[in-house]
Amino acid sequence: GASLSVAWLFGAYFRYANLEDAHLEGAVLIEANFERARITRANLRLANLTNARFEGADLSTANLEETNLTEAFGDAETQLPDNVPRPTHWPPPAPDNKRR
């Protein structure tokens, strides 16, 4: 439930972090590392995720409204909400991964 709205977190290291219910709306998260982070129910609306890394992260219930993932990186294990299209440069979801 951390409140980091509109924070400047360039290159932040959130690897394996629990960011459940975090408020990151409008935050600058350029080159942030969210590898294997739990980002469920977090608000990332309008966050700048340029070159952010989400390998293995769970964003399945995150608010990604008006957030651009086209310059972020994910892998087959990265979970996205059903209403968020998977960026074309990300690999398809793993067969056992029920989410997008």
Tab-separated table of N, CA and C in Angstrom:
chain	number	residue	atom	x	y	z
A	1	GLY	N	0.796	-1.202	0.000
A	1	GLY	CA	0.000	0.000	0.000
A	1	GLY	C	0.840	1.268	0.000
A	2	ALA	N	2.087	1.176	-0.414
A	2	ALA	CA	2.961	2.358	-0.428
A	2	ALA	C	2.382	3.442	-1.330
A	3	SER	N	2.564	4.695	-0.943
A	3	SER	CA	2.085	5.820	-1.739
A	3	SER	C	3.277	6.517	-2.374
A	4	LEU	N	3.480	6.240	-3.661
A	4	LEU	CA	4.606	6.807	-4.400
A	4	LEU	C	4.115	7.548	-5.640
A	5	SER	N	2.914	8.080	-5.560
A	5	SER	CA	2.338	8.802	-6.700
A	5	SER	C	3.233	9.964	-7.093
A	6	VAL	N	3.411	10.135	-8.381
A	6	VAL	CA	4.173	11.222	-8.991
A	6	VAL	C	5.630	11.260	-8.499
A	7	ALA	N	6.118	10.155	-7.969
A	7	ALA	CA	7.502	10.090	-7.503
A	7	ALA	C	8.449	9.904	-8.686
A	8	TRP	N	9.663	10.390	-8.549
A	8	TRP	CA	10.708	10.211	-9.545
A	8	TRP	C	11.575	9.053	-9.053
A	9	LEU	N	11.390	7.869	-9.668
A	9	LEU	CA	12.075	6.662	-9.219
A	9	LEU	C	12.894	6.051	-10.356
A	10	PHE	N	13.641	6.886	-11.036
A	10	PHE	CA	14.469	6.467	-12.175
A	10	PHE	C	15.430	5.371	-11.725
A	11	GLY	N	15.375	4.211	-12.396
A	11	GLY	CA	16.290	3.112	-12.103
A	11	GLY	C	16.033	2.413	-10.780
A	12	ALA	N	14.858	2.585	-10.211
A	12	ALA	CA	14.547	1.955	-8.920
A	12	ALA	C	14.624	0.437	-9.023
A	13	TYR	N	14.969	-0.202	-7.929
A	13	TYR	CA	15.153	-1.643	-7.873
A	13	TYR	C	14.060	-2.244	-6.993
A	14	PHE	N	13.034	-2.837	-7.646
A	14	PHE	CA	11.905	-3.446	-6.944
A	14	PHE	C	11.885	-4.960	-7.160
A	15	ARG	N	13.018	-5.550	-7.468
A	15	ARG	CA	13.086	-6.986	-7.749
A	15	ARG	C	12.570	-7.766	-6.546
A	16	TYR	N	11.601	-8.659	-6.790
A	16	TYR	CA	10.950	-9.498	-5.782
A	16	TYR	C	10.154	-8.693	-4.743
A	17	ALA	N	9.911	-7.441	-4.981
A	17	ALA	CA	9.186	-6.596	-4.016
A	17	ALA	C	7.695	-6.913	-4.006
A	18	ASN	N	7.071	-6.677	-2.881
A	18	ASN	CA	5.615	-6.788	-2.771
A	18	ASN	C	5.070	-5.367	-2.847
A	19	LEU	N	4.536	-5.008	-3.998
A	19	LEU	CA	3.965	-3.676	-4.216
A	19	LEU	C	2.450	-3.755	-4.312
A	20	GLU	N	1.876	-4.753	-3.671
A	20	GLU	CA	0.429	-4.927	-3.677
A	20	GLU	C	-0.241	-3.661	-3.125
A	21	ASP	N	-1.248	-3.176	-3.855
A	21	ASP	CA	-2.015	-1.978	-3.487
A	21	ASP	C	-1.192	-0.684	-3.483
A	22	ALA	N	-0.002	-0.692	-4.073
A	22	ALA	CA	0.832	0.512	-4.109
A	22	ALA	C	0.221	1.573	-5.019
A	23	HIS	N	0.448	2.825	-4.690
A	23	HIS	CA	-0.013	3.962	-5.483
A	23	HIS	C	1.202	4.529	-6.223
A	24	LEU	N	1.289	4.199	-7.513
A	24	LEU	CA	2.402	4.633	-8.356
A	24	LEU	C	1.905	5.468	-9.527
A	25	GLU	N	0.677	5.979	-9.428
A	25	GLU	CA	0.121	6.729	-10.542
A	25	GLU	C	0.953	7.974	-10.837
A	26	GLY	N	1.265	8.114	-12.125
A	26	GLY	CA	2.036	9.262	-12.582
A	26	GLY	C	3.512	9.215	-12.209
A	27	ALA	N	3.982	8.120	-11.631
A	27	ALA	CA	5.384	8.020	-11.219
A	27	ALA	C	6.293	7.860	-12.437
A	28	VAL	N	7.506	8.354	-12.324
A	28	VAL	CA	8.526	8.178	-13.352
A	28	VAL	C	9.350	6.969	-12.936
A	29	LEU	N	9.159	5.865	-13.656
A	29	LEU	CA	9.788	4.592	-13.324
A	29	LEU	C	10.691	4.116	-14.461
A	30	ILE	N	11.334	5.070	-15.119
A	30	ILE	CA	12.225	4.763	-16.237
A	30	ILE	C	13.344	3.844	-15.746
A	31	GLU	N	13.565	2.742	-16.483
A	31	GLU	CA	14.598	1.757	-16.192
A	31	GLU	C	14.451	1.091	-14.823
A	32	ALA	N	13.255	1.126	-14.243
A	32	ALA	CA	13.024	0.442	-12.971
A	32	ALA	C	13.001	-1.070	-13.191
A	33	ASN	N	13.439	-1.818	-12.196
A	33	ASN	CA	13.469	-3.275	-12.279
A	33	ASN	C	12.391	-3.839	-11.348
A	34	PHE	N	11.351	-4.447	-11.952
A	34	PHE	CA	10.246	-5.059	-11.218
A	34	PHE	C	10.281	-6.585	-11.380
A	35	GLU	N	11.452	-7.138	-11.654
A	35	GLU	CA	11.548	-8.578	-11.893
A	35	GLU	C	10.958	-9.362	-10.720
A	36	ARG	N	10.006	-10.236	-11.045
A	36	ARG	CA	9.326	-11.114	-10.091
A	36	ARG	C	8.592	-10.367	-8.973
A	37	ALA	N	8.319	-9.083	-9.186
A	37	ALA	CA	7.588	-8.304	-8.180
A	37	ALA	C	6.107	-8.644	-8.198
A	38	ARG	N	5.495	-8.518	-7.060
A	38	ARG	CA	4.042	-8.693	-6.953
A	38	ARG	C	3.441	-7.295	-6.958
A	39	ILE	N	2.754	-6.968	-8.051
A	39	ILE	CA	2.244	-5.612	-8.249
A	39	ILE	C	0.721	-5.658	-8.346
A	40	THR	N	0.116	-6.618	-7.680
A	40	THR	CA	-1.332	-6.799	-7.749
A	40	THR	C	-2.059	-5.624	-7.099
A	41	ARG	N	-3.147	-5.247	-7.733
A	41	ARG	CA	-4.023	-4.147	-7.301
A	41	ARG	C	-3.285	-2.809	-7.152
A	42	ALA	N	-2.086	-2.716	-7.693
A	42	ALA	CA	-1.345	-1.448	-7.662
A	42	ALA	C	-1.892	-0.512	-8.732
A	43	ASN	N	-1.769	0.781	-8.491
A	43	ASN	CA	-2.230	1.787	-9.445
A	43	ASN	C	-1.013	2.375	-10.151
A	44	LEU	N	-0.866	2.038	-11.439
A	44	LEU	CA	0.228	2.553	-12.259
A	44	LEU	C	-0.304	3.462	-13.365
A	45	ARG	N	-1.491	3.994	-13.171
A	45	ARG	CA	-2.105	4.858	-14.190
A	45	ARG	C	-1.166	6.011	-14.533
A	46	LEU	N	-0.915	6.184	-15.819
A	46	LEU	CA	-0.082	7.255	-16.360
A	46	LEU	C	1.381	7.206	-15.905
A	47	ALA	N	1.837	6.071	-15.385
A	47	ALA	CA	3.245	5.951	-14.993
A	47	ALA	C	4.127	5.881	-16.235
A	48	ASN	N	5.324	6.421	-16.136
A	48	ASN	CA	6.298	6.339	-17.226
A	48	ASN	C	7.139	5.094	-16.993
A	49	LEU	N	6.936	4.079	-17.840
A	49	LEU	CA	7.601	2.789	-17.682
A	49	LEU	C	8.625	2.527	-18.782
A	50	THR	N	9.195	3.571	-19.337
A	50	THR	CA	10.192	3.426	-20.389
A	50	THR	C	11.364	2.575	-19.893
A	51	ASN	N	11.647	1.501	-20.621
A	51	ASN	CA	12.737	0.574	-20.311
A	51	ASN	C	12.615	-0.103	-18.944
A	52	ALA	N	11.423	-0.092	-18.360
A	52	ALA	CA	11.203	-0.827	-17.109
A	52	ALA	C	11.167	-2.321	-17.412
A	53	ARG	N	11.585	-3.132	-16.458
A	53	ARG	CA	11.667	-4.581	-16.634
A	53	ARG	C	10.665	-5.261	-15.710
A	54	PHE	N	9.816	-6.131	-16.316
A	54	PHE	CA	8.759	-6.817	-15.584
A	54	PHE	C	8.840	-8.337	-15.723
A	55	GLU	N	10.019	-8.895	-15.942
A	55	GLU	CA	10.145	-10.329	-16.118
A	55	GLU	C	9.617	-11.065	-14.884
A	56	GLY	N	8.633	-11.941	-15.102
A	56	GLY	CA	8.060	-12.730	-14.021
A	56	GLY	C	7.175	-11.974	-13.058
A	57	ALA	N	6.886	-10.714	-13.330
A	57	ALA	CA	6.071	-9.905	-12.421
A	57	ALA	C	4.588	-10.206	-12.568
A	58	ASP	N	3.848	-10.028	-11.490
A	58	ASP	CA	2.403	-10.227	-11.487
A	58	ASP	C	1.706	-8.876	-11.462
A	59	LEU	N	1.218	-8.464	-12.621
A	59	LEU	CA	0.442	-7.232	-12.762
A	59	LEU	C	-1.005	-7.564	-13.080
A	60	SER	N	-1.431	-8.786	-12.781
A	60	SER	CA	-2.725	-9.303	-13.227
A	60	SER	C	-3.918	-8.470	-12.790
A	61	THR	N	-3.811	-7.768	-11.696
A	61	THR	CA	-4.930	-6.937	-11.233
A	61	THR	C	-4.515	-5.478	-11.058
A	62	ALA	N	-3.397	-5.095	-11.654
A	62	ALA	CA	-2.924	-3.707	-11.559
A	62	ALA	C	-3.750	-2.793	-12.461
A	63	ASN	N	-3.843	-1.535	-12.084
A	63	ASN	CA	-4.482	-0.526	-12.926
A	63	ASN	C	-3.400	0.040	-13.843
A	64	LEU	N	-3.474	-0.319	-15.115
A	64	LEU	CA	-2.513	0.157	-16.109
A	64	LEU	C	-3.169	1.110	-17.100
A	65	GLU	N	-4.274	1.723	-16.684
A	65	GLU	CA	-5.001	2.654	-17.537
A	65	GLU	C	-4.089	3.803	-17.967
A	66	GLU	N	-4.069	4.057	-19.275
A	66	GLU	CA	-3.268	5.132	-19.869
A	66	GLU	C	-1.773	4.976	-19.587
A	67	THR	N	-1.337	3.723	-19.390
A	67	THR	CA	0.076	3.429	-19.168
A	67	THR	C	0.605	2.738	-20.419
A	68	ASN	N	1.745	3.169	-20.893
A	68	ASN	CA	2.321	2.652	-22.126
A	68	ASN	C	3.371	1.592	-21.794
A	69	LEU	N	3.116	0.362	-22.239
A	69	LEU	CA	4.069	-0.729	-22.022
A	69	LEU	C	4.924	-1.017	-23.251
A	70	THR	N	4.772	-0.238	-24.319
A	70	THR	CA	5.482	-0.540	-25.562
A	70	THR	C	6.995	-0.397	-25.441
A	71	GLU	N	7.472	0.336	-24.463
A	71	GLU	CA	8.916	0.476	-24.273
A	71	GLU	C	9.389	-0.212	-22.998
A	72	ALA	N	8.505	-1.042	-22.404
A	72	ALA	CA	8.857	-1.830	-21.223
A	72	ALA	C	9.148	-3.259	-21.673
A	73	PHE	N	9.695	-4.066	-20.773
A	73	PHE	CA	10.072	-5.436	-21.102
A	73	PHE	C	9.412	-6.426	-20.156
A	74	GLY	N	8.897	-7.498	-20.726
A	74	GLY	CA	8.320	-8.588	-19.963
A	74	GLY	C	8.752	-9.895	-20.585
A	75	ASP	N	8.378	-10.983	-19.943
A	75	ASP	CA	8.698	-12.289	-20.489
A	75	ASP	C	7.450	-13.162	-20.489
A	76	ALA	N	7.602	-14.443	-20.772
A	76	ALA	CA	6.461	-15.352	-20.853
A	76	ALA	C	5.749	-15.511	-19.515
A	77	GLU	N	6.428	-15.233	-18.419
A	77	GLU	CA	5.828	-15.362	-17.092
A	77	GLU	C	5.175	-14.080	-16.590
A	78	THR	N	5.375	-12.971	-17.264
A	78	THR	CA	4.775	-11.705	-16.848
A	78	THR	C	3.263	-11.785	-17.011
A	79	GLN	N	2.544	-11.493	-15.948
A	79	GLN	CA	1.082	-11.551	-15.974
A	79	GLN	C	0.516	-10.150	-16.087
A	80	LEU	N	-0.381	-9.967	-17.066
A	80	LEU	CA	-1.046	-8.689	-17.285
A	80	LEU	C	-2.543	-8.843	-17.055
A	81	PRO	N	-3.244	-7.738	-16.758
A	81	PRO	CA	-4.703	-7.819	-16.663
A	81	PRO	C	-5.304	-8.247	-18.000
A	82	ASP	N	-6.464	-8.867	-17.953
A	82	ASP	CA	-7.129	-9.332	-19.170
A	82	ASP	C	-7.416	-8.210	-20.160
A	83	ASN	N	-7.626	-6.985	-19.672
A	83	ASN	CA	-7.980	-5.869	-20.554
A	83	ASN	C	-6.765	-5.120	-21.106
A	84	VAL	N	-5.564	-5.599	-20.829
A	84	VAL	CA	-4.343	-4.931	-21.301
A	84	VAL	C	-3.678	-5.802	-22.360
A	85	PRO	N	-3.542	-5.272	-23.579
A	85	PRO	CA	-2.885	-6.067	-24.626
A	85	PRO	C	-1.404	-6.279	-24.326
A	86	ARG	N	-0.945	-7.477	-24.599
A	86	ARG	CA	0.466	-7.805	-24.395
A	86	ARG	C	1.277	-7.119	-25.489
A	87	PRO	N	2.331	-6.384	-25.133
A	87	PRO	CA	3.157	-5.746	-26.162
A	87	PRO	C	3.685	-6.786	-27.148
A	88	THR	N	3.764	-6.419	-28.406
A	88	THR	CA	4.157	-7.363	-29.447
A	88	THR	C	5.596	-7.845	-29.303
A	89	HIS	N	6.454	-7.081	-28.648
A	89	HIS	CA	7.851	-7.505	-28.493
A	89	HIS	C	8.057	-8.403	-27.265
A	90	TRP	N	6.990	-8.657	-26.491
A	90	TRP	CA	7.076	-9.584	-25.364
A	90	TRP	C	6.777	-10.988	-25.873
A	91	PRO	N	7.414	-12.016	-25.320
A	91	PRO	CA	7.065	-13.376	-25.729
A	91	PRO	C	5.639	-13.713	-25.299
A	92	PRO	N	5.004	-14.673	-25.960
A	92	PRO	CA	3.654	-15.068	-25.547
A	92	PRO	C	3.690	-15.653	-24.131
A	93	PRO	N	2.531	-15.641	-23.457
A	93	PRO	CA	2.514	-16.166	-22.088
A	93	PRO	C	2.872	-17.652	-22.046
A	94	ALA	N	3.450	-18.055	-20.946
A	94	ALA	CA	3.791	-19.462	-20.735
A	94	ALA	C	2.517	-20.296	-20.759
A	95	PRO	N	2.581	-21.536	-21.257
A	95	PRO	CA	1.378	-22.374	-21.355
A	95	PRO	C	0.637	-22.555	-20.036
A	96	ASP	N	1.358	-22.601	-18.924
A	96	ASP	CA	0.696	-22.780	-17.632
A	96	ASP	C	0.248	-21.456	-17.010
A	97	ASN	N	0.525	-20.353	-17.690
A	97	ASN	CA	0.150	-19.019	-17.211
A	97	ASN	C	-1.244	-18.707	-17.722
A	98	LYS	N	-2.228	-18.692	-16.852
A	98	LYS	CA	-3.617	-18.502	-17.262
A	98	LYS	C	-3.928	-17.059	-17.624
A	99	ARG	N	-3.134	-16.149	-17.158
A	99	ARG	CA	-3.340	-14.725	-17.475
A	99	ARG	C	-2.574	-14.361	-18.714
A	100	ARG	N	-2.819	-13.142	-19.251
A	100	ARG	CA	-2.143	-12.651	-20.452
A	100	ARG	C	-0.779	-12.206	-20.118
